[in-house]
Tab-separated table of C-alpha atoms and ligand atoms in Angstrom:
chain	number	residue	atom	x	y	z
A	1254	MET	CA	24.866	15.497	-6.305
A	1255	ASP	CA	28.186	13.669	-5.903
A	1256	ILE	CA	27.568	10.103	-7.015
A	1257	THR	CA	30.133	8.538	-4.649
A	1258	GLU	CA	28.354	10.197	-1.770
A	1259	ALA	CA	25.024	8.908	-3.069
A	1260	LYS	CA	26.212	5.319	-3.113
A	1261	THR	CA	26.806	5.331	0.645
A	1262	PRO	CA	24.315	3.265	2.672
A	1263	HIS	CA	22.595	6.469	3.796
A	1264	ARG	CA	20.792	7.243	0.605
A	1265	PRO	CA	18.843	10.503	0.549
A	1266	ARG	CA	15.128	9.754	0.876
A	1267	ILE	CA	12.814	10.944	-1.889
A	1268	VAL	CA	9.138	10.918	-0.964
A	1269	VAL	CA	6.823	11.021	-3.983
A	1270	VAL	CA	3.230	12.052	-3.267
A	1271	GLY	CA	0.921	10.503	-5.856
A	1272	GLY	CA	1.403	7.518	-8.151
A	1273	GLY	CA	-0.429	8.770	-11.234
A	1274	PHE	CA	1.219	9.239	-14.627
A	1275	ALA	CA	3.807	11.613	-13.157
A	1276	GLY	CA	4.632	9.902	-9.854
A	1277	LEU	CA	4.772	6.350	-11.182
A	1278	ASN	CA	6.970	7.241	-14.152
A	1279	LEU	CA	9.266	9.188	-11.850
A	1280	VAL	CA	9.823	6.325	-9.414
A	1281	LYS	CA	10.497	3.977	-12.325
A	1282	LYS	CA	13.291	6.207	-13.605
A	1283	LEU	CA	14.900	7.264	-10.317
A	1284	ASN	CA	18.137	5.484	-9.569
A	1285	LYS	CA	17.384	3.372	-6.529
A	1286	LYS	CA	21.088	2.892	-5.841
A	1287	TYR	CA	21.353	6.600	-5.104
A	1288	PHE	CA	18.031	7.189	-3.414
A	1289	GLU	CA	15.630	5.577	-0.987
A	1290	VAL	CA	12.329	6.103	-2.814
A	1291	ILE	CA	8.954	6.050	-1.077
A	1292	LEU	CA	5.762	6.394	-3.091
A	1293	VAL	CA	2.710	7.515	-1.115
A	1294	ASP	CA	-0.746	7.336	-2.679
A	1295	SER	CA	-4.201	7.536	-1.154
A	1296	ASN	CA	-5.247	4.537	-3.282
A	1297	ASN	CA	-3.470	1.203	-3.487
A	1298	TYR	CA	-3.651	1.296	-7.271
A	1299	HIS	CA	-2.555	3.356	-10.245
A	1300	SER	CA	-5.454	4.255	-12.513
A	1301	PHE	CA	-5.981	5.453	-16.071
A	1302	PRO	CA	-8.163	8.604	-16.110
A	1303	PRO	CA	-8.664	8.811	-19.908
A	1304	LEU	CA	-10.918	5.752	-19.663
A	1305	PHE	CA	-12.871	6.674	-16.519
A	1306	TYR	CA	-15.818	7.637	-18.721
A	1307	GLN	CA	-15.930	4.020	-19.951
A	1308	ILE	CA	-16.410	2.817	-16.370
A	1309	ALA	CA	-19.154	5.402	-15.907
A	1310	SER	CA	-20.915	4.196	-19.044
A	1311	SER	CA	-20.425	0.457	-18.290
A	1312	GLY	CA	-17.999	0.055	-21.173
A	1313	LEU	CA	-15.142	-1.248	-19.036
A	1314	ASP	CA	-14.695	-2.952	-15.715
A	1315	PRO	CA	-12.885	-0.758	-13.109
A	1316	SER	CA	-10.206	-3.406	-12.548
A	1317	SER	CA	-9.197	-3.378	-16.208
A	1318	ILE	CA	-7.876	0.174	-15.963
A	1319	SER	CA	-6.550	0.034	-12.397
A	1320	PHE	CA	-3.257	-1.526	-11.420
A	1321	PRO	CA	-2.145	-2.408	-7.844
A	1322	PHE	CA	0.997	-0.521	-6.806
A	1323	ARG	CA	2.349	-3.479	-4.893
A	1324	ARG	CA	2.293	-5.638	-8.001
A	1325	GLU	CA	4.064	-2.877	-9.956
A	1326	MET	CA	6.708	-2.555	-7.210
A	1327	ARG	CA	7.876	-6.120	-7.894
A	1328	LYS	CA	8.911	-5.247	-11.448
A	1329	GLY	CA	12.510	-4.558	-12.481
A	1330	SER	CA	12.394	-0.805	-13.034
A	1331	VAL	CA	10.449	-0.166	-9.841
A	1332	LYS	CA	12.175	-2.729	-7.609
A	1333	GLY	CA	13.400	-1.128	-4.426
A	1334	VAL	CA	10.680	1.522	-4.302
A	1335	LYS	CA	8.544	1.347	-1.162
A	1336	TYR	CA	4.830	1.931	-1.577
A	1337	GLN	CA	2.921	3.280	1.414
A	1338	MET	CA	-0.804	3.922	1.345
A	1339	GLY	CA	-1.936	7.225	2.798
A	1340	GLU	CA	-3.567	10.492	1.880
A	1341	VAL	CA	-1.113	13.306	2.436
A	1342	SER	CA	-2.951	16.139	4.132
A	1343	ALA	CA	-0.110	18.303	5.469
A	1344	ILE	CA	3.406	19.235	4.426
A	1345	ASP	CA	5.909	20.868	6.767
A	1346	PHE	CA	8.626	22.350	4.570
A	1347	SER	CA	10.978	23.356	7.396
A	1348	ARG	CA	10.840	20.041	9.249
A	1349	LYS	CA	10.818	18.253	5.858
A	1350	GLU	CA	7.842	16.068	6.717
A	1351	VAL	CA	4.589	14.962	5.135
A	1352	THR	CA	1.639	13.718	7.148
A	1353	THR	CA	-0.998	11.184	6.162
A	1354	GLN	CA	-3.864	9.769	8.222
A	1355	TYR	CA	-1.517	6.960	9.302
A	1356	GLU	CA	1.952	8.447	9.765
A	1357	THR	CA	4.387	11.326	9.447
A	1358	LEU	CA	7.187	10.685	6.976
A	1359	SER	CA	10.413	12.639	6.760
A	1360	TYR	CA	12.042	13.406	3.419
A	1361	ASP	CA	15.275	14.760	2.014
A	1362	LYS	CA	13.589	15.574	-1.266
A	1363	LEU	CA	9.872	15.823	-1.865
A	1364	VAL	CA	8.086	15.380	-5.189
A	1365	ILE	CA	4.448	16.436	-5.258
A	1366	ALA	CA	2.483	14.696	-8.023
A	1367	ALA	CA	-0.983	14.451	-6.499
A	1368	GLY	CA	-2.893	15.696	-9.564
A	1369	THR	CA	-6.188	17.525	-9.440
A	1370	THR	CA	-9.736	17.189	-8.247
A	1371	ASN	CA	-13.077	18.594	-9.415
A	1372	ASN	CA	-13.478	22.349	-9.540
A	1373	PHE	CA	-16.965	23.688	-8.842
A	1374	PHE	CA	-15.845	27.292	-9.259
A	1375	GLY	CA	-16.859	28.392	-5.777
A	1376	ASN	CA	-20.142	26.503	-5.681
A	1377	ASP	CA	-18.839	23.607	-3.574
A	1378	GLU	CA	-22.349	22.526	-2.553
A	1379	LEU	CA	-22.648	21.100	-6.075
A	1380	ILE	CA	-20.583	18.127	-4.958
A	1381	LYS	CA	-23.703	16.871	-3.175
A	1382	SER	CA	-25.917	16.886	-6.245
A	1383	VAL	CA	-23.871	16.408	-9.411
A	1384	TYR	CA	-21.996	13.318	-10.578
A	1385	THR	CA	-18.307	13.476	-11.432
A	1386	ILE	CA	-15.868	11.087	-13.097
A	1387	LYS	CA	-12.521	12.262	-11.780
A	1388	SER	CA	-11.674	8.978	-10.042
A	1389	VAL	CA	-12.588	5.288	-10.211
A	1390	PRO	CA	-15.052	5.489	-7.257
A	1391	GLU	CA	-16.719	8.565	-8.783
A	1392	ALA	CA	-17.055	6.781	-12.129
A	1393	ILE	CA	-18.592	3.714	-10.434
A	1394	ARG	CA	-21.046	5.948	-8.570
A	1395	CYS	CA	-21.996	7.565	-11.873
A	1396	ARG	CA	-22.439	4.165	-13.574
A	1397	ASP	CA	-24.683	2.865	-10.783
A	1398	GLU	CA	-26.857	5.964	-10.927
A	1399	ILE	CA	-27.341	5.749	-14.706
A	1400	LEU	CA	-28.302	2.067	-14.447
A	1401	GLU	CA	-30.600	2.577	-11.444
A	1402	ARG	CA	-32.391	5.357	-13.290
A	1403	MET	CA	-33.048	3.065	-16.239
A	1404	GLU	CA	-34.255	0.243	-13.982
A	1405	ARG	CA	-36.500	2.616	-12.012
A	1406	ALA	CA	-37.966	4.054	-15.206
A	1407	THR	CA	-39.083	0.591	-16.285
A	1408	LEU	CA	-41.092	0.330	-13.057
A	1409	THR	CA	-43.330	3.348	-13.449
A	1410	SER	CA	-45.856	4.512	-15.979
A	1411	ASP	CA	-45.777	8.066	-14.577
A	1412	LYS	CA	-44.620	9.968	-17.652
A	1413	ALA	CA	-43.306	12.980	-15.732
A	1414	LEU	CA	-41.238	10.777	-13.426
A	1415	ARG	CA	-39.857	8.763	-16.343
A	1416	LYS	CA	-38.838	11.985	-18.060
A	1417	LYS	CA	-37.020	13.157	-14.934
A	1418	LEU	CA	-35.299	9.833	-14.413
A	1419	LEU	CA	-34.128	9.742	-18.000
A	1420	SER	CA	-32.908	13.324	-18.462
A	1421	PHE	CA	-29.110	13.466	-18.418
A	1422	THR	CA	-27.166	16.728	-18.611
A	1423	VAL	CA	-23.414	16.860	-19.079
A	1424	ILE	CA	-21.697	20.092	-18.089
A	1425	GLY	CA	-18.473	20.827	-19.977
A	1426	GLY	CA	-17.579	20.165	-23.599
A	1427	GLY	CA	-13.945	19.120	-23.138
A	1428	PRO	CA	-12.820	15.565	-23.974
A	1429	THR	CA	-14.435	13.988	-20.890
A	1430	GLY	CA	-17.767	15.769	-21.433
A	1431	VAL	CA	-17.837	14.848	-25.120
A	1432	GLU	CA	-16.892	11.244	-24.389
A	1433	ILE	CA	-19.454	10.632	-21.657
A	1434	ALA	CA	-22.207	12.396	-23.649
A	1435	GLY	CA	-21.317	10.224	-26.652
A	1436	ALA	CA	-21.380	7.077	-24.508
A	1437	LEU	CA	-24.829	8.009	-23.155
A	1438	GLY	CA	-25.952	8.651	-26.744
A	1439	GLU	CA	-24.793	5.166	-27.705
A	1440	MET	CA	-26.686	3.683	-24.768
A	1441	LYS	CA	-29.811	5.497	-25.884
A	1442	ARG	CA	-29.425	4.457	-29.482
A	1443	TYR	CA	-28.194	0.874	-29.196
A	1444	ILE	CA	-28.618	-0.484	-25.654
A	1445	LEU	CA	-32.078	0.737	-24.704
A	1446	PRO	CA	-33.956	-0.982	-27.532
A	1447	ARG	CA	-32.211	-4.274	-26.701
A	1448	GLU	CA	-32.209	-4.301	-22.923
A	1449	TYR	CA	-34.899	-1.842	-21.857
A	1450	PRO	CA	-37.551	-2.345	-24.542
A	1451	THR	CA	-40.233	-0.668	-22.412
A	1452	ILE	CA	-38.333	2.634	-22.556
A	1453	SER	CA	-38.655	4.532	-25.794
A	1454	PRO	CA	-35.457	6.325	-26.897
A	1455	ASP	CA	-37.639	9.460	-27.235
A	1456	GLU	CA	-38.073	9.460	-23.450
A	1457	VAL	CA	-34.325	9.816	-22.903
A	1458	SER	CA	-32.790	13.249	-23.216
A	1459	ILE	CA	-29.054	13.917	-23.242
A	1460	THR	CA	-27.885	17.511	-23.215
A	1461	LEU	CA	-24.351	18.809	-23.243
A	1462	ILE	CA	-23.734	22.357	-22.007
A	1463	GLU	CA	-20.515	24.124	-22.996
A	1464	GLY	CA	-19.581	27.689	-22.083
A	1465	SER	CA	-17.452	28.492	-25.129
A	1466	ASP	CA	-18.482	28.540	-28.772
A	1467	LYS	CA	-16.953	25.138	-29.571
A	1468	LEU	CA	-16.462	21.653	-28.216
A	1469	LEU	CA	-12.969	20.317	-27.426
A	1470	GLY	CA	-11.599	23.854	-27.006
A	1471	ALA	CA	-7.940	22.756	-27.078
A	1472	MET	CA	-8.319	20.881	-30.363
A	1473	SER	CA	-8.453	22.073	-33.993
A	1474	ALA	CA	-11.581	23.704	-35.432
A	1475	LYS	CA	-12.011	20.675	-37.703
A	1476	SER	CA	-11.992	18.223	-34.779
A	1477	SER	CA	-14.412	20.404	-32.784
A	1478	ALA	CA	-16.834	20.547	-35.702
A	1479	LYS	CA	-16.598	16.784	-36.248
A	1480	ALA	CA	-17.235	16.063	-32.566
A	1481	LEU	CA	-20.350	18.234	-32.734
A	1482	GLU	CA	-21.554	16.400	-35.824
A	1483	TYR	CA	-20.955	12.996	-34.196
A	1484	LEU	CA	-22.806	13.948	-31.023
A	1485	LYS	CA	-25.773	15.066	-33.084
A	1486	THR	CA	-25.742	11.678	-34.823
A	1487	LEU	CA	-26.007	10.128	-31.369
A	1488	MET	CA	-28.992	12.331	-30.524
A	1489	VAL	CA	-27.165	14.532	-28.015
A	1490	ASP	CA	-28.526	18.075	-27.749
A	1491	VAL	CA	-25.411	20.281	-27.651
A	1492	ARG	CA	-25.794	23.819	-26.340
A	1493	LEU	CA	-22.774	26.030	-26.870
A	1494	LYS	CA	-22.113	29.458	-25.280
A	1495	GLN	CA	-24.156	28.462	-22.222
A	1496	ILE	CA	-23.077	27.974	-18.622
A	1497	MET	CA	-24.920	26.347	-15.738
A	1498	THR	CA	-25.498	28.948	-13.016
A	1499	SER	CA	-27.371	26.734	-10.566
A	1500	TYR	CA	-28.771	23.247	-10.096
A	1501	GLU	CA	-31.607	22.776	-7.673
A	1502	ASN	CA	-34.732	20.603	-7.544
A	1503	GLU	CA	-33.607	18.672	-10.604
A	1504	THR	CA	-33.571	21.882	-12.602
A	1505	VAL	CA	-30.567	23.435	-14.278
A	1506	GLU	CA	-30.535	27.198	-14.641
A	1507	LEU	CA	-28.451	28.515	-17.503
A	1508	GLY	CA	-26.587	31.801	-17.824
A	1509	ASP	CA	-29.264	33.282	-20.099
A	1510	GLY	CA	-31.912	32.720	-17.384
A	1511	THR	CA	-33.576	29.757	-19.059
A	1512	THR	CA	-34.141	26.547	-17.114
A	1513	MET	CA	-34.257	22.897	-18.068
A	1514	GLU	CA	-35.183	19.704	-16.275
A	1515	ALA	CA	-32.133	17.577	-15.462
A	1516	GLY	CA	-32.614	14.454	-13.379
A	1517	MET	CA	-28.930	13.637	-13.444
A	1518	VAL	CA	-26.136	16.155	-13.991
A	1519	ILE	CA	-22.631	14.947	-14.842
A	1520	TRP	CA	-20.073	17.641	-14.107
A	1521	THR	CA	-16.893	17.670	-16.196
A	1522	ALA	CA	-16.399	21.427	-16.297
A	1523	GLY	CA	-13.119	21.951	-14.525
A	1524	VAL	CA	-10.330	20.813	-12.247
A	1525	THR	CA	-8.341	22.348	-9.447
A	1526	ALA	CA	-5.151	21.179	-7.780
A	1527	ARG	CA	-5.254	18.924	-4.707
A	1528	LYS	CA	-4.826	20.976	-1.551
A	1529	PHE	CA	-2.628	20.499	1.525
A	1530	ASP	CA	-2.060	22.283	4.817
A	1531	PHE	CA	1.354	23.903	4.759
A	1532	ALA	CA	3.713	24.637	7.640
A	1533	GLY	CA	7.165	26.184	7.804
A	1534	ASN	CA	6.908	27.935	4.487
A	1535	THR	CA	4.220	28.826	1.983
A	1536	PRO	CA	4.810	27.766	-1.592
A	1537	GLN	CA	3.836	29.946	-4.503
A	1538	LEU	CA	0.549	28.708	-5.991
A	1539	ASP	CA	-1.301	29.859	-9.118
A	1540	LYS	CA	-5.019	30.698	-9.214
A	1541	SER	CA	-5.903	27.001	-9.582
A	1542	SER	CA	-3.786	26.206	-6.490
A	1543	ARG	CA	-1.087	24.576	-8.626
A	1544	PHE	CA	2.533	24.751	-7.454
A	1545	VAL	CA	4.462	27.283	-9.510
A	1546	VAL	CA	7.648	25.545	-10.695
A	1547	ASP	CA	10.674	26.646	-12.673
A	1548	THR	CA	11.593	24.924	-15.935
A	1549	SER	CA	13.383	22.216	-13.943
A	1550	CYS	CA	10.209	21.272	-11.974
A	1551	ARG	CA	11.540	22.914	-8.747
A	1552	VAL	CA	8.826	24.568	-6.652
A	1553	SER	CA	9.555	28.291	-6.590
A	1554	GLY	CA	11.087	29.506	-3.362
A	1555	LEU	CA	11.513	26.078	-1.714
A	1556	ASP	CA	14.574	23.847	-1.446
A	1557	ASP	CA	14.362	20.155	-2.356
A	1558	VAL	CA	10.689	20.352	-3.303
A	1559	TYR	CA	9.506	19.519	-6.814
A	1560	ALA	CA	6.075	19.332	-8.455
A	1561	LEU	CA	5.042	17.421	-11.555
A	1562	GLY	CA	2.067	16.860	-13.817
A	1563	ASP	CA	-1.372	18.368	-13.301
A	1564	ILE	CA	-0.520	19.851	-9.907
A	1565	SER	CA	2.331	21.940	-11.305
A	1566	PHE	CA	2.282	25.201	-13.228
A	1567	MET	CA	5.364	25.777	-15.363
A	1568	PRO	CA	5.105	29.098	-17.216
A	1569	THR	CA	7.814	29.841	-19.767
A	1570	ASP	CA	8.507	32.824	-22.026
A	1571	SER	CA	7.162	30.972	-25.036
A	1572	ASN	CA	4.318	29.400	-23.047
A	1573	PRO	CA	3.193	31.870	-20.347
A	1574	LYS	CA	0.012	29.902	-19.593
A	1575	GLY	CA	2.017	26.753	-18.802
A	1576	TYR	CA	1.524	23.332	-20.309
A	1577	PRO	CA	-1.860	21.617	-20.733
A	1578	GLN	CA	-2.967	19.180	-18.036
A	1579	LEU	CA	-2.340	16.058	-20.086
A	1580	ALA	CA	-0.883	12.636	-19.428
A	1581	GLN	CA	2.011	13.257	-21.826
A	1582	VAL	CA	3.089	16.406	-19.983
A	1583	ALA	CA	3.074	14.504	-16.670
A	1584	ILE	CA	5.045	11.585	-18.114
A	1585	GLN	CA	7.632	13.757	-19.874
A	1586	GLN	CA	8.137	15.942	-16.795
A	1587	ALA	CA	8.622	12.815	-14.669
A	1588	VAL	CA	11.306	11.442	-16.988
A	1589	HIS	CA	12.990	14.868	-17.056
A	1590	LEU	CA	13.031	15.282	-13.272
A	1591	ALA	CA	14.304	11.738	-12.727
A	1592	GLY	CA	17.222	12.526	-15.035
A	1593	GLU	CA	17.926	15.720	-13.108
A	1594	LEU	CA	17.832	14.039	-9.704
A	1595	ASN	CA	19.911	11.066	-10.873
A	1596	THR	CA	22.658	13.282	-12.277
A	1597	GLY	CA	22.315	16.371	-10.070
A	1598	LYS	CA	22.242	18.517	-13.222
A	1599	PHE	CA	19.205	20.745	-13.678
A	1600	THR	CA	18.217	21.574	-17.238
A	1601	GLU	CA	15.269	23.151	-19.017
A	1602	PHE	CA	12.241	20.922	-19.595
A	1603	ARG	CA	10.847	21.016	-23.131
A	1604	TYR	CA	7.474	19.467	-23.847
A	1605	LYS	CA	7.136	17.368	-26.983
A	1606	ASP	CA	3.516	17.684	-28.079
A	1607	LYS	CA	2.261	14.321	-29.327
A	1608	GLY	CA	-1.260	15.560	-30.086
A	1609	ALA	CA	-4.725	15.154	-28.585
A	1610	MET	CA	-7.697	12.940	-29.275
A	1611	ALA	CA	-11.244	12.210	-28.150
A	1612	THR	CA	-13.735	9.505	-28.992
A	1613	VAL	CA	-17.456	10.083	-29.317
A	1614	GLY	CA	-18.683	6.594	-30.103
A	1615	ARG	CA	-17.977	3.483	-32.125
A	1616	ASN	CA	-16.144	4.458	-35.321
A	1617	LEU	CA	-16.477	8.096	-34.293
A	1618	ALA	CA	-13.384	9.854	-32.957
A	1619	VAL	CA	-11.193	12.865	-33.647
A	1620	ALA	CA	-7.417	13.077	-33.358
A	1621	ASP	CA	-5.072	16.043	-33.821
A	1622	LEU	CA	-1.672	14.450	-34.338
A	1623	PRO	CA	1.514	16.509	-34.866
A	1624	HIS	CA	1.158	16.648	-38.666
A	1625	VAL	CA	-2.371	15.526	-39.386
A	1626	SER	CA	-5.956	15.750	-38.120
A	1627	LEU	CA	-7.942	12.530	-38.311
A	1628	SER	CA	-11.618	11.785	-37.825
A	1629	GLY	CA	-14.054	8.891	-38.047
A	1630	PHE	CA	-13.013	5.246	-38.133
A	1631	ILE	CA	-9.280	5.809	-38.618
A	1632	ALA	CA	-9.178	8.263	-35.671
A	1633	TRP	CA	-11.142	5.766	-33.605
A	1634	LEU	CA	-8.664	2.966	-34.376
A	1635	THR	CA	-5.771	5.331	-33.550
A	1636	TRP	CA	-7.472	6.321	-30.295
A	1637	MET	CA	-7.934	2.663	-29.310
A	1638	PHE	CA	-4.352	1.749	-30.179
A	1639	ILE	CA	-2.829	4.685	-28.229
A	1640	HIS	CA	-4.974	3.978	-25.176
A	1641	LEU	CA	-4.265	0.260	-25.254
A	1642	ILE	CA	-0.504	0.683	-25.329
A	1643	SER	CA	-0.682	3.267	-22.539
A	1644	ILE	CA	-2.580	1.083	-20.059
A	1645	LEU	CA	-0.360	-0.557	-17.468
A	1646	GLY	CA	0.009	-4.339	-17.398
A	1647	MET	CA	-0.436	-7.009	-20.068
A	1648	ARG	CA	-3.501	-8.506	-18.350
A	1649	ASN	CA	-5.198	-5.116	-18.339
A	1650	LYS	CA	-4.312	-4.453	-21.985
A	1651	LEU	CA	-5.726	-7.832	-23.022
A	1652	THR	CA	-8.852	-7.420	-20.892
A	1653	VAL	CA	-9.557	-4.015	-22.410
A	1654	LEU	CA	-8.864	-5.246	-25.945
A	1655	ILE	CA	-11.130	-8.292	-25.558
A	1656	THR	CA	-13.865	-6.198	-23.930
A	1657	TRP	CA	-13.740	-3.686	-26.783
A	1658	ILE	CA	-13.773	-6.346	-29.495
A	1659	TRP	CA	-16.640	-8.113	-27.728
A	1660	ALA	CA	-18.531	-4.859	-27.324
A	1661	TYR	CA	-17.956	-3.953	-30.962
A	1662	CYS	CA	-19.553	-7.217	-32.037
A	1663	SER	CA	-22.326	-7.610	-29.499
A	1664	TYR	CA	-22.753	-4.754	-26.954
A	1665	PRO	CA	-22.283	-7.066	-23.948
A	1666	THR	CA	-24.550	-6.901	-20.969
A	1667	SER	CA	-22.155	-8.271	-18.390
A	1668	LEU	CA	-20.731	-4.900	-17.289
A	1669	ARG	CA	-24.044	-3.183	-16.720
A	1670	LEU	CA	-24.126	-4.298	-13.095
A	1671	ILE	CA	-25.295	-2.300	-10.101
A	1672	ILE	CA	-23.015	-3.460	-7.296
A	1673	ARG	CA	-23.554	-1.579	-4.055
A	1674	PRO	CA	-21.084	-2.030	-1.184
A	1675	SER	CA	-22.759	-3.632	1.820
A	1676	ARG	CA	-23.333	-1.318	4.766
A	1677	TYR	CA	-22.316	-3.746	7.538
A	1678	PRO	CA	-20.147	-4.680	9.348
A	1679	LEU	CA	-18.762	-1.268	10.296
A	1680	LYS	CA	-15.157	-0.488	9.391
A	1681	SER	CA	-12.489	-1.314	11.973
A	1682	LYS	CA	-11.466	1.658	14.123
A	1683	HIS	CA	-7.842	1.129	13.043
A	1684	LEU	CA	-8.554	1.863	9.364
B	152	FAD	C1	-11.776	11.813	-16.856
B	152	FAD	C2	-10.424	12.229	-17.377
B	152	FAD	C3	-10.091	12.010	-18.707
B	152	FAD	C4	-8.828	12.403	-19.182
B	152	FAD	N1	-8.502	12.146	-20.490
B	152	FAD	C5	-7.264	12.433	-20.940
B	152	FAD	C6	-6.855	12.080	-22.248
B	152	FAD	O1	-7.624	11.528	-23.026
B	152	FAD	N2	-5.570	12.372	-22.620
B	152	FAD	C7	-4.685	12.975	-21.770
B	152	FAD	O2	-3.519	13.200	-22.125
B	152	FAD	N3	-5.049	13.334	-20.535
B	152	FAD	C8	-6.307	13.071	-20.101
B	152	FAD	N4	-6.679	13.411	-18.835
B	152	FAD	C9	-5.723	14.137	-18.014
B	152	FAD	C10	-4.685	13.189	-17.443
B	152	FAD	O3	-5.329	12.110	-16.832
B	152	FAD	C11	-3.846	13.967	-16.449
B	152	FAD	O4	-3.187	15.004	-17.128
B	152	FAD	C12	-2.825	13.055	-15.784
B	152	FAD	O5	-3.486	12.018	-15.090
B	152	FAD	C13	-1.961	13.849	-14.834
B	152	FAD	O6	-1.095	12.988	-14.184
B	152	FAD	P1	-0.667	13.285	-12.657
B	152	FAD	O7	0.274	12.190	-12.314
B	152	FAD	O8	-0.257	14.687	-12.538
B	152	FAD	O9	-2.006	13.147	-11.837
B	152	FAD	P2	-2.955	11.880	-11.650
B	152	FAD	O10	-2.831	10.935	-12.780
B	152	FAD	O11	-4.289	12.457	-11.342
B	152	FAD	O12	-2.379	11.149	-10.374
B	152	FAD	C14	-2.454	11.697	-9.088
B	152	FAD	C15	-2.241	10.592	-8.073
B	152	FAD	O13	-2.135	11.178	-6.804
B	152	FAD	C16	-2.906	10.477	-5.871
B	152	FAD	N5	-3.283	11.439	-4.835
B	152	FAD	C17	-4.123	12.475	-4.919
B	152	FAD	N6	-4.163	13.177	-3.785
B	152	FAD	C18	-3.311	12.563	-2.950
B	152	FAD	C19	-2.918	12.821	-1.600
B	152	FAD	N7	-3.405	13.857	-0.920
B	152	FAD	N8	-2.038	11.973	-1.021
B	152	FAD	C20	-1.540	10.918	-1.699
B	152	FAD	N9	-1.886	10.631	-2.980
B	152	FAD	C21	-2.751	11.453	-3.584
B	152	FAD	C22	-4.069	9.945	-6.673
B	152	FAD	O14	-4.645	8.804	-6.047
B	152	FAD	C23	-3.395	9.611	-8.002
B	152	FAD	O15	-2.902	8.292	-8.016
B	152	FAD	C24	-7.927	13.033	-18.328
B	152	FAD	C25	-8.273	13.260	-16.987
B	152	FAD	C26	-9.503	12.855	-16.523
B	152	FAD	C27	-9.860	13.095	-15.080
């Protein structure tokens, strides 16, 4: 793009759908002198998915890992960006418009960075019976259920009912599955005896089901083996090479035909891209509904439409399966696309792998860094440090740090709250 043209009062409008790692980093880097930038997100806050499991397990308060967009928009690098709340449901590529429940917005350039949602692999009815932790509200729902089950168990002497209430099954042995299973294991081992003395740890069962032959499939064999060892220390029953084929009447059926009682199932087994209704043109999508993009983040076959982060699929000769759905990929793609749009020069994106990590419990984590694999206490410290510096906002960083230090010393009780939204009054018809 010609920069003199861009500096005219009629700046081309870039609409960015989604203010996650990709969308927020993009709007920070776009040159607001050249472009009118509008960020649309269904929530009024940016959140930090790697720590959702800590909300679900009462380790952190939701507000400590969520950050209001409007506060962010006041900061230097984001100044000039307009935030508009709305869930984009439809995109018309020929009229160059996106539609939310509140408005239709026109764009000159569109960046789709709406991330993913849970994938139930065709069994969509599961959404009614399993718990997920793919968003802050889902994590809160999961937390409330775990706590209510514990409270309810203290109120009955019916052994069969107690067993049902206290049987937790996690589906999926990726980082989220390992982390939530580990957190439940810690609750069983350390919290129950202190806060629920009438429940014996033997009455609580935690099972993790993983389809492949190892946990943390994308990590090194050493890290997978360590994660397995740590989960066993926390009394989690890990079953590898098993898949859940159905879940009905509080019973999980596994691929080998066996069944097991599972009062609460936490599903972390897969994600699929957010979906939209399209008009005017149909973009090329992969089998997970992700937008197929070229190495410059341009959506194949469409003009002025870009996709970033988890919702994009960027196959290359050296990487035909595309990049992993990780925060670093989303952030690096965002910085790359901002540079391209600011200069009008499109170049090849190259991902710089900074490693992967997962935590299982206190002092128990694994980290595959570019030149070294770490485990145990040192990996746990590294994990905490990386997550702390990545959380948005100084207040949030400090809150998380203090909460973790406090929890390390005393396992606080203050976050194990069941807070249900009140039912009345009914929501205004305008909202
Ligand atoms: C539980 C969990 C744990 C994870 N742990 C790790 C980890 O440890 N390390 C790591 O690197 N990665 C981790 N990830 C993956 C990482 O979070 C993603 O790769 C990253 O968030 C992708 O960024 P994104 O911007 O593409 O999408 P997201 O961060 O998901 O952001 C999407 C944004 O779009 C908004 N949105 C969605 N639909 C619409 C719509 N229709 N209209 C408007 N707005 C919309 C959402 O509200 C959200 O703000 C984890 C993910 C989850 C769910």
